[in-house]
Amino acid sequence: MQKCAPSSINSYISAIAFVHKINGWYDPTDSFLVKKLKEGCRRSNPRIDCRLPISPSMLRNMVEKLTSTCQSDFEFKLFKAAYLLAYFGFLRVGEFTCASSNGDTTRMLAVDDIEIRGANMFVRIRMSKTDQRGASVQLKIDSSSHISLCPVKAMLEYLEARPNGSGPLFIHFSGKPLTSYQFSHMMKEGVKLLGLSPSSFSSHSFRIGAATAASMSGFPDSMIKSMGRWKSSAFQLYIRPQRIIQI
């Protein structure tokens, strides 16, 4: 185990716990000693998160680059709406995309979870990383005076073009759900066209960028924590003004 990463050790311990629990046995991994050993592993081998935040100016340019990377006007509206909702909603990629085109879509945003009233968009998050039991929470996203970056306008345009029917919010014209790979791939293609290294960004860069932009705009920590639905002070790790790239 000496050469194992903390994440691998945690996976092995989780497997041991699963076997014991499913057989109704006492779970030795639930002991105080094991918990402290896991905590020590994490602290002695901290993982450095090198992902860069997406700035508002970078987001605007990435949206513009969609005209070069998308195959149709429908795909442009799909990815533009997904980009802006991910950014202004502080969303995790797993909340609005599917793991695979044939995967389980019950946990991702559904078209019925979106309600637009006037200049505001209300988004119901039924389940998330910090809400595994499905208590749900509703987000309120305001329209923007910057038309090219208005999440409400982008969503209206996408919903008007979206095939009729219930189900996942973000779908291709074929009806297949938007996958996390497709979203990430399109994002990295846009980053590449901006002359930046795709390896420095991930789908989570939207959430990191939203938190960073909010902080730089003077939003108090309590509001940022609430907007991103963080349950702890972990939100502070997402605020990275020193790493922002203005394009």
XYZ file of C-alpha atoms in Angstrom:
247
model
C 0.000 0.000 0.000
C 3.029 2.292 0.326
C 2.951 3.223 -3.371
C -0.827 3.681 -3.539
C -2.420 7.095 -3.979
C -4.841 8.231 -1.254
C -7.748 7.823 -3.705
C -6.742 4.193 -4.370
C -6.457 3.437 -0.656
C -9.901 4.950 -0.137
C -11.318 2.766 -2.927
C -9.862 -0.389 -1.353
C -11.266 0.541 2.054
C -14.679 1.270 0.489
C -14.645 -2.173 -1.139
C -13.904 -3.826 2.210
C -16.723 -1.832 3.826
C -19.161 -2.843 1.070
C -18.438 -6.557 1.461
C -18.906 -6.402 5.225
C -22.109 -4.361 5.061
C -23.777 -6.440 2.349
C -23.151 -9.577 4.442
C -24.388 -7.965 7.615
C -20.969 -8.141 9.259
C -19.334 -5.613 11.542
C -17.607 -2.956 9.416
C -13.993 -2.581 10.622
C -13.421 0.421 8.335
C -15.850 2.481 10.431
C -13.431 2.546 13.355
C -11.827 5.743 14.651
C -8.334 4.434 13.812
C -9.139 3.704 10.155
C -10.799 7.103 9.713
C -7.724 8.845 11.130
C -5.413 6.792 8.903
C -7.435 7.855 5.833
C -7.286 11.473 6.949
C -3.515 11.203 7.441
C -3.081 9.793 3.926
C -4.947 12.731 2.432
C -2.914 15.276 4.356
C 0.455 13.678 3.597
C -0.331 13.428 -0.107
C -2.398 16.521 -0.951
C -3.718 16.646 -4.509
C -2.883 19.870 -6.286
C -5.785 21.156 -8.362
C -4.279 22.924 -11.377
C -7.530 23.627 -13.210
C -7.868 27.240 -14.321
C -11.032 29.309 -13.956
C -13.012 30.497 -16.969
C -13.319 34.280 -16.846
C -16.330 36.221 -18.221
C -14.267 37.473 -21.175
C -13.034 33.965 -21.873
C -16.603 32.647 -21.663
C -17.747 35.220 -24.213
C -15.000 34.158 -26.617
C -15.750 30.469 -26.064
C -19.402 31.070 -26.952
C -18.318 32.844 -30.131
C -16.046 29.925 -31.051
C -19.032 27.576 -30.941
C -19.886 28.761 -34.451
C -16.679 27.042 -35.577
C -16.949 23.866 -33.513
C -20.686 23.077 -33.769
C -22.102 21.153 -36.724
C -25.474 22.926 -36.833
C -27.389 25.924 -35.543
C -29.235 23.612 -33.142
C -25.964 22.338 -31.661
C -24.801 25.953 -31.280
C -27.926 26.819 -29.271
C -27.585 23.618 -27.219
C -23.979 24.214 -26.165
C -24.420 27.957 -25.689
C -27.323 27.363 -23.300
C -25.350 24.623 -21.510
C -22.239 26.847 -21.178
C -24.163 29.791 -19.738
C -26.322 27.710 -17.414
C -23.247 25.877 -16.105
C -21.481 29.188 -15.489
C -24.213 31.384 -14.037
C -25.777 28.493 -12.141
C -22.453 27.354 -10.618
C -23.418 23.857 -11.796
C -21.487 20.627 -11.513
C -21.220 18.876 -14.872
C -22.989 15.777 -13.559
C -26.079 17.848 -12.776
C -26.901 18.644 -16.401
C -25.156 15.951 -18.458
C -25.317 12.160 -18.649
C -22.411 9.736 -18.218
C -23.186 8.151 -21.608
C -25.735 8.543 -24.400
C -27.524 5.417 -23.160
C -26.950 6.065 -19.471
C -29.260 6.865 -16.590
C -30.801 10.318 -17.053
C -32.876 10.432 -13.870
C -30.307 12.499 -11.979
C -29.688 15.137 -14.645
C -31.713 18.295 -15.187
C -35.022 17.698 -16.932
C -36.781 20.159 -19.206
C -39.539 20.427 -16.579
C -36.956 21.681 -14.070
C -36.674 24.969 -15.974
C -39.126 27.810 -15.529
C -38.679 31.258 -17.034
C -40.648 34.137 -15.574
C -39.977 37.514 -17.089
C -36.276 38.308 -16.818
C -35.562 35.448 -14.431
C -34.905 31.748 -14.851
C -35.675 29.289 -12.083
C -33.790 25.996 -12.094
C -34.733 23.072 -9.873
C -31.789 20.872 -8.919
C -33.435 17.627 -7.827
C -30.261 15.784 -6.791
C -26.611 16.742 -6.471
C -23.319 15.789 -4.891
C -24.410 17.389 -1.619
C -28.055 16.315 -1.920
C -28.078 12.566 -2.497
C -31.568 12.116 -1.046
C -33.249 14.398 -3.539
C -34.453 17.176 -1.217
C -33.981 19.495 -4.226
C -33.186 23.200 -4.352
C -34.296 25.968 -6.675
C -31.830 28.402 -8.231
C -32.753 31.852 -9.487
C -30.667 33.103 -12.393
C -31.104 36.674 -13.604
C -30.899 37.842 -17.193
C -27.809 39.768 -18.281
C -27.502 43.113 -20.031
C -24.765 41.506 -22.127
C -26.950 39.826 -24.755
C -24.230 37.400 -25.897
C -23.849 36.149 -22.326
C -27.478 36.215 -21.173
C -28.344 32.769 -19.770
C -32.089 33.462 -19.902
C -32.071 34.488 -23.570
C -29.835 31.545 -24.491
C -32.164 29.117 -22.713
C -35.255 30.553 -24.421
C -33.604 30.173 -27.830
C -32.571 26.610 -27.064
C -35.985 25.584 -25.712
C -37.653 27.011 -28.820
C -35.427 24.804 -31.011
C -35.484 21.737 -28.721
C -37.620 18.793 -29.913
C -40.915 18.580 -28.023
C -41.253 16.142 -25.184
C -40.253 15.605 -21.587
C -36.977 14.119 -20.389
C -33.468 15.534 -20.050
C -33.110 19.281 -20.547
C -30.098 19.116 -22.813
C -30.544 16.741 -25.739
C -29.280 16.539 -29.277
C -31.747 16.863 -32.148
C -31.816 13.045 -32.270
C -33.158 13.003 -28.732
C -29.976 11.580 -27.219
C -28.884 13.301 -23.983
C -25.844 15.556 -23.819
C -23.008 13.574 -22.224
C -20.271 14.840 -19.921
C -17.681 13.757 -22.498
C -19.350 15.751 -25.275
C -19.594 18.843 -23.091
C -15.949 18.544 -22.021
C -14.766 17.859 -25.583
C -16.560 20.906 -26.984
C -15.184 23.066 -24.175
C -11.622 21.900 -24.804
C -11.972 22.511 -28.562
C -13.016 26.073 -27.807
C -10.107 26.560 -25.411
C -7.756 25.289 -28.082
C -9.102 27.812 -30.607
C -8.334 30.569 -28.097
C -4.678 29.526 -28.157
C -4.742 28.090 -24.638
C -3.800 24.650 -23.337
C -6.886 22.390 -23.047
C -5.142 20.381 -20.318
C -5.376 23.398 -17.992
C -9.167 23.409 -18.128
C -11.989 20.975 -17.407
C -15.766 21.104 -17.214
C -15.329 22.150 -13.586
C -13.577 25.320 -14.791
C -17.044 26.840 -15.321
C -17.855 26.411 -11.617
C -14.388 27.590 -10.591
C -14.709 30.599 -12.895
C -18.155 31.506 -11.564
C -16.906 31.491 -7.962
C -13.808 33.489 -8.885
C -15.771 36.074 -10.886
C -18.290 36.485 -8.067
C -15.509 37.075 -5.558
C -13.755 39.586 -7.828
C -17.085 41.410 -8.242
C -17.348 41.878 -4.489
C -19.889 39.217 -3.587
C -19.580 38.249 0.108
C -18.362 34.753 0.937
C -21.724 33.768 2.401
C -23.469 34.560 -0.886
C -20.885 32.710 -2.998
C -21.233 29.686 -0.745
C -25.001 29.807 -1.159
C -24.892 30.349 -4.932
C -22.643 27.325 -5.401
C -24.538 25.230 -2.824
C -21.382 24.444 -0.880
C -21.912 22.936 2.556
C -18.488 23.844 3.904
C -15.634 26.296 3.441
C -14.503 24.255 0.408
C -15.828 27.050 -1.795
C -12.732 29.079 -0.899
C -10.611 26.626 -2.914
C -12.593 27.612 -6.022
C -11.728 31.288 -5.780
C -8.564 31.727 -7.844
C -8.200 35.372 -8.967
C -4.436 35.011 -9.367
C -4.984 32.353 -12.035
C -7.648 34.094 -14.089
C -6.953 34.583 -17.810
C -8.417 37.639 -19.533
C -8.840 37.297 -23.295
